[in-house]
Amino acid sequence: MSKDLKIIAFCCHYCAFTAADLAGTMRLQYPPEVHIVRLPCTGKVDVNMLLQAFVDGADGVMVAGCEVGGCHFLEGNIRAKKRVEYAKQKLHETGVNPERLEMFHVAASQGPLFAKTANEFTKKIKTLIEK
Ligand code: FES
């Protein structure tokens, strides 16, 4: 029997979380394996937090924030993107496939995009885990 997947989605309150909420309101399905952690902004994400999620058993980690230029804290999502890139390097150095960590940009009105992104990322993680 295969183990249940665990995907952590760090979502900013203003866009990605709102989009996830909208997806729910629209009855769009995304996998129950995706566990949302709401942050005020993806700028709150730090490298240790990302790596710790894997230490704690996450199979995949998504960071989802506002579109470029749309961060409510101006450049939080730009900082998050740099931290995600750095954390990907660290994952690679420790033998973890860096594709298990990705950053996405989703506007608050894009519930369908959030659901699609969560579905596709989950599918990709399933494939990577089975390899
Ligand atoms: Fe959404 Fe900063 S408020 S990424």
PDB file of C-alpha atoms and ligand atoms in Angstrom:
ATOM      1  CA  MET A   1       0.000   0.000   0.000  1.00  0.00           C
ATOM      2  CA  SER A   2       1.422   3.397  -0.946  1.00  0.00           C
ATOM      3  CA  LYS A   3       1.689   6.056   1.742  1.00  0.00           C
ATOM      4  CA  ASP A   4      -0.558   9.090   1.636  1.00  0.00           C
ATOM      5  CA  LEU A   5       1.002  12.116   0.032  1.00  0.00           C
ATOM      6  CA  LYS A   6       1.527  15.234   2.064  1.00  0.00           C
ATOM      7  CA  ILE A   7       1.841  18.504   0.238  1.00  0.00           C
ATOM      8  CA  ILE A   8       2.275  21.758   2.085  1.00  0.00           C
ATOM      9  CA  ALA A   9       1.078  24.909   0.342  1.00  0.00           C
ATOM     10  CA  PHE A  10       2.344  28.118   1.910  1.00  0.00           C
ATOM     11  CA  CYS A  11      -0.216  30.634   0.622  1.00  0.00           C
ATOM     12  CA  CYS A  12      -0.264  34.377   1.093  1.00  0.00           C
ATOM     13  CA  HIS A  13      -3.444  35.673   2.648  1.00  0.00           C
ATOM     14  CA  TYR A  14      -4.227  38.261  -0.010  1.00  0.00           C
ATOM     15  CA  CYS A  15      -4.018  36.283  -3.225  1.00  0.00           C
ATOM     16  CA  ALA A  16      -3.279  32.566  -3.118  1.00  0.00           C
ATOM     17  CA  PHE A  17      -5.327  31.846  -0.004  1.00  0.00           C
ATOM     18  CA  THR A  18      -8.225  33.869  -1.385  1.00  0.00           C
ATOM     19  CA  ALA A  19      -7.915  31.987  -4.691  1.00  0.00           C
ATOM     20  CA  ALA A  20      -7.945  28.652  -2.813  1.00  0.00           C
ATOM     21  CA  ASP A  21     -11.025  29.794  -0.931  1.00  0.00           C
ATOM     22  CA  LEU A  22     -12.654  30.841  -4.189  1.00  0.00           C
ATOM     23  CA  ALA A  23     -11.850  27.455  -5.708  1.00  0.00           C
ATOM     24  CA  GLY A  24     -13.733  25.892  -2.804  1.00  0.00           C
ATOM     25  CA  THR A  25     -16.669  28.244  -3.234  1.00  0.00           C
ATOM     26  CA  MET A  26     -16.754  27.388  -6.949  1.00  0.00           C
ATOM     27  CA  ARG A  27     -16.719  23.708  -6.000  1.00  0.00           C
ATOM     28  CA  LEU A  28     -13.531  23.161  -7.932  1.00  0.00           C
ATOM     29  CA  GLN A  29     -11.692  20.194  -6.577  1.00  0.00           C
ATOM     30  CA  TYR A  30      -8.079  20.059  -5.603  1.00  0.00           C
ATOM     31  CA  PRO A  31      -6.446  17.147  -3.807  1.00  0.00           C
ATOM     32  CA  PRO A  32      -7.016  16.659  -0.081  1.00  0.00           C
ATOM     33  CA  GLU A  33      -3.281  15.955   0.195  1.00  0.00           C
ATOM     34  CA  VAL A  34      -2.692  19.698  -0.213  1.00  0.00           C
ATOM     35  CA  HIS A  35      -2.512  21.275   3.242  1.00  0.00           C
ATOM     36  CA  ILE A  36      -2.699  25.040   3.151  1.00  0.00           C
ATOM     37  CA  VAL A  37      -0.651  27.142   5.548  1.00  0.00           C
ATOM     38  CA  ARG A  38      -1.828  30.734   5.408  1.00  0.00           C
ATOM     39  CA  LEU A  39       0.802  33.439   5.702  1.00  0.00           C
ATOM     40  CA  PRO A  40       0.303  37.207   5.616  1.00  0.00           C
ATOM     41  CA  CYS A  41       2.666  37.287   2.610  1.00  0.00           C
ATOM     42  CA  THR A  42       5.030  34.812   0.960  1.00  0.00           C
ATOM     43  CA  GLY A  43       7.760  37.230   2.106  1.00  0.00           C
ATOM     44  CA  LYS A  44       7.338  35.502   5.503  1.00  0.00           C
ATOM     45  CA  VAL A  45       8.678  32.272   4.041  1.00  0.00           C
ATOM     46  CA  ASP A  46      12.251  31.555   4.968  1.00  0.00           C
ATOM     47  CA  VAL A  47      14.620  28.839   3.821  1.00  0.00           C
ATOM     48  CA  ASN A  48      14.529  26.973   7.147  1.00  0.00           C
ATOM     49  CA  MET A  49      10.727  26.851   7.043  1.00  0.00           C
ATOM     50  CA  LEU A  50      10.813  25.332   3.564  1.00  0.00           C
ATOM     51  CA  LEU A  51      13.451  22.741   4.433  1.00  0.00           C
ATOM     52  CA  GLN A  52      11.774  21.925   7.752  1.00  0.00           C
ATOM     53  CA  ALA A  53       8.572  21.040   5.899  1.00  0.00           C
ATOM     54  CA  PHE A  54      10.495  18.244   4.150  1.00  0.00           C
ATOM     55  CA  VAL A  55      12.135  17.153   7.418  1.00  0.00           C
ATOM     56  CA  ASP A  56       8.622  16.947   8.883  1.00  0.00           C
ATOM     57  CA  GLY A  57       7.529  14.584   6.122  1.00  0.00           C
ATOM     58  CA  ALA A  58       6.213  16.730   3.294  1.00  0.00           C
ATOM     59  CA  ASP A  59       6.489  15.083  -0.117  1.00  0.00           C
ATOM     60  CA  GLY A  60       6.110  18.408  -1.877  1.00  0.00           C
ATOM     61  CA  VAL A  61       6.011  22.056  -0.933  1.00  0.00           C
ATOM     62  CA  MET A  62       4.262  24.825  -2.845  1.00  0.00           C
ATOM     63  CA  VAL A  63       4.731  28.499  -2.173  1.00  0.00           C
ATOM     64  CA  ALA A  64       1.878  30.468  -3.693  1.00  0.00           C
ATOM     65  CA  GLY A  65       1.780  34.232  -3.665  1.00  0.00           C
ATOM     66  CA  CYS A  66       0.485  37.231  -5.511  1.00  0.00           C
ATOM     67  CA  GLU A  67       1.435  37.923  -9.084  1.00  0.00           C
ATOM     68  CA  VAL A  68       4.693  39.755  -9.719  1.00  0.00           C
ATOM     69  CA  GLY A  69       3.954  43.425  -9.019  1.00  0.00           C
ATOM     70  CA  GLY A  70       0.846  42.524  -7.026  1.00  0.00           C
ATOM     71  CA  CYS A  71       2.310  41.750  -3.591  1.00  0.00           C
ATOM     72  CA  HIS A  72       0.542  43.741  -0.892  1.00  0.00           C
ATOM     73  CA  PHE A  73       3.896  44.143   0.837  1.00  0.00           C
ATOM     74  CA  LEU A  74       5.531  45.274  -2.411  1.00  0.00           C
ATOM     75  CA  GLU A  75       8.330  42.752  -2.860  1.00  0.00           C
ATOM     76  CA  GLY A  76       7.513  39.884  -0.517  1.00  0.00           C
ATOM     77  CA  ASN A  77       6.897  37.507  -3.397  1.00  0.00           C
ATOM     78  CA  ILE A  78      10.188  38.504  -5.061  1.00  0.00           C
ATOM     79  CA  ARG A  79      12.055  37.738  -1.827  1.00  0.00           C
ATOM     80  CA  ALA A  80      10.150  34.458  -1.503  1.00  0.00           C
ATOM     81  CA  LYS A  81      11.139  33.448  -5.023  1.00  0.00           C
ATOM     82  CA  LYS A  82      14.825  33.978  -4.198  1.00  0.00           C
ATOM     83  CA  ARG A  83      14.457  31.949  -0.996  1.00  0.00           C
ATOM     84  CA  VAL A  84      12.702  29.158  -2.872  1.00  0.00           C
ATOM     85  CA  GLU A  85      15.572  29.073  -5.378  1.00  0.00           C
ATOM     86  CA  TYR A  86      18.111  28.902  -2.547  1.00  0.00           C
ATOM     87  CA  ALA A  87      16.137  26.171  -0.757  1.00  0.00           C
ATOM     88  CA  LYS A  88      16.019  24.215  -4.044  1.00  0.00           C
ATOM     89  CA  GLN A  89      19.839  24.335  -4.156  1.00  0.00           C
ATOM     90  CA  LYS A  90      19.993  23.041  -0.579  1.00  0.00           C
ATOM     91  CA  LEU A  91      17.571  20.223  -1.422  1.00  0.00           C
ATOM     92  CA  HIS A  92      19.728  19.265  -4.395  1.00  0.00           C
ATOM     93  CA  GLU A  93      22.854  19.235  -2.208  1.00  0.00           C
ATOM     94  CA  THR A  94      21.161  16.889   0.241  1.00  0.00           C
ATOM     95  CA  GLY A  95      19.919  14.512  -2.446  1.00  0.00           C
ATOM     96  CA  VAL A  96      16.288  15.612  -2.494  1.00  0.00           C
ATOM     97  CA  ASN A  97      14.817  16.334  -5.915  1.00  0.00           C
ATOM     98  CA  PRO A  98      14.473  20.144  -6.004  1.00  0.00           C
ATOM     99  CA  GLU A  99      11.389  19.821  -8.205  1.00  0.00           C
ATOM    100  CA  ARG A 100       9.549  18.869  -5.055  1.00  0.00           C
ATOM    101  CA  LEU A 101       9.550  22.565  -4.177  1.00  0.00           C
ATOM    102  CA  GLU A 102       7.968  25.194  -6.433  1.00  0.00           C
ATOM    103  CA  MET A 103       6.762  28.764  -6.294  1.00  0.00           C
ATOM    104  CA  PHE A 104       3.561  29.869  -8.027  1.00  0.00           C
ATOM    105  CA  HIS A 105       1.824  33.181  -8.559  1.00  0.00           C
ATOM    106  CA  VAL A 106      -1.966  33.297  -8.345  1.00  0.00           C
ATOM    107  CA  ALA A 107      -4.240  36.341  -8.248  1.00  0.00           C
ATOM    108  CA  ALA A 108      -7.115  36.410  -5.750  1.00  0.00           C
ATOM    109  CA  SER A 109      -9.680  36.038  -8.537  1.00  0.00           C
ATOM    110  CA  GLN A 110      -8.009  32.933  -9.995  1.00  0.00           C
ATOM    111  CA  GLY A 111      -9.720  30.134  -8.105  1.00  0.00           C
ATOM    112  CA  PRO A 112      -9.631  27.856 -11.173  1.00  0.00           C
ATOM    113  CA  LEU A 113      -5.892  28.497 -11.605  1.00  0.00           C
ATOM    114  CA  PHE A 114      -5.251  27.636  -7.967  1.00  0.00           C
ATOM    115  CA  ALA A 115      -7.147  24.349  -8.317  1.00  0.00           C
ATOM    116  CA  LYS A 116      -5.347  23.526 -11.578  1.00  0.00           C
ATOM    117  CA  THR A 117      -1.937  24.358 -10.090  1.00  0.00           C
ATOM    118  CA  ALA A 118      -2.607  22.275  -6.968  1.00  0.00           C
ATOM    119  CA  ASN A 119      -3.815  19.347  -9.088  1.00  0.00           C
ATOM    120  CA  GLU A 120      -0.849  19.469 -11.451  1.00  0.00           C
ATOM    121  CA  PHE A 121       1.710  19.871  -8.676  1.00  0.00           C
ATOM    122  CA  THR A 122       0.209  16.942  -6.760  1.00  0.00           C
ATOM    123  CA  LYS A 123       0.313  14.807  -9.896  1.00  0.00           C
ATOM    124  CA  LYS A 124       3.964  15.739 -10.450  1.00  0.00           C
ATOM    125  CA  ILE A 125       4.877  14.912  -6.857  1.00  0.00           C
ATOM    126  CA  LYS A 126       3.144  11.529  -7.147  1.00  0.00           C
ATOM    127  CA  THR A 127       5.231  10.787 -10.229  1.00  0.00           C
ATOM    128  CA  LEU A 128       8.472  11.911  -8.550  1.00  0.00           C
ATOM    129  CA  ILE A 129       7.788   9.878  -5.423  1.00  0.00           C
ATOM    130  CA  GLU A 130       7.028   6.735  -7.413  1.00  0.00           C
ATOM    131  CA  LYS A 131      10.351   6.948  -9.312  1.00  0.00           C
TER     132      LYS A 131
HETATM  133 FE1  FES B   1       0.739  38.026  -1.549  1.00  0.00          FE
HETATM  134 FE2  FES B   1       2.935  39.296  -0.634  1.00  0.00          FE
HETATM  135  S1  FES B   1       0.889  39.686  -0.113  1.00  0.00           S
HETATM  136  S2  FES B   1       2.809  37.552  -1.903  1.00  0.00           S
END
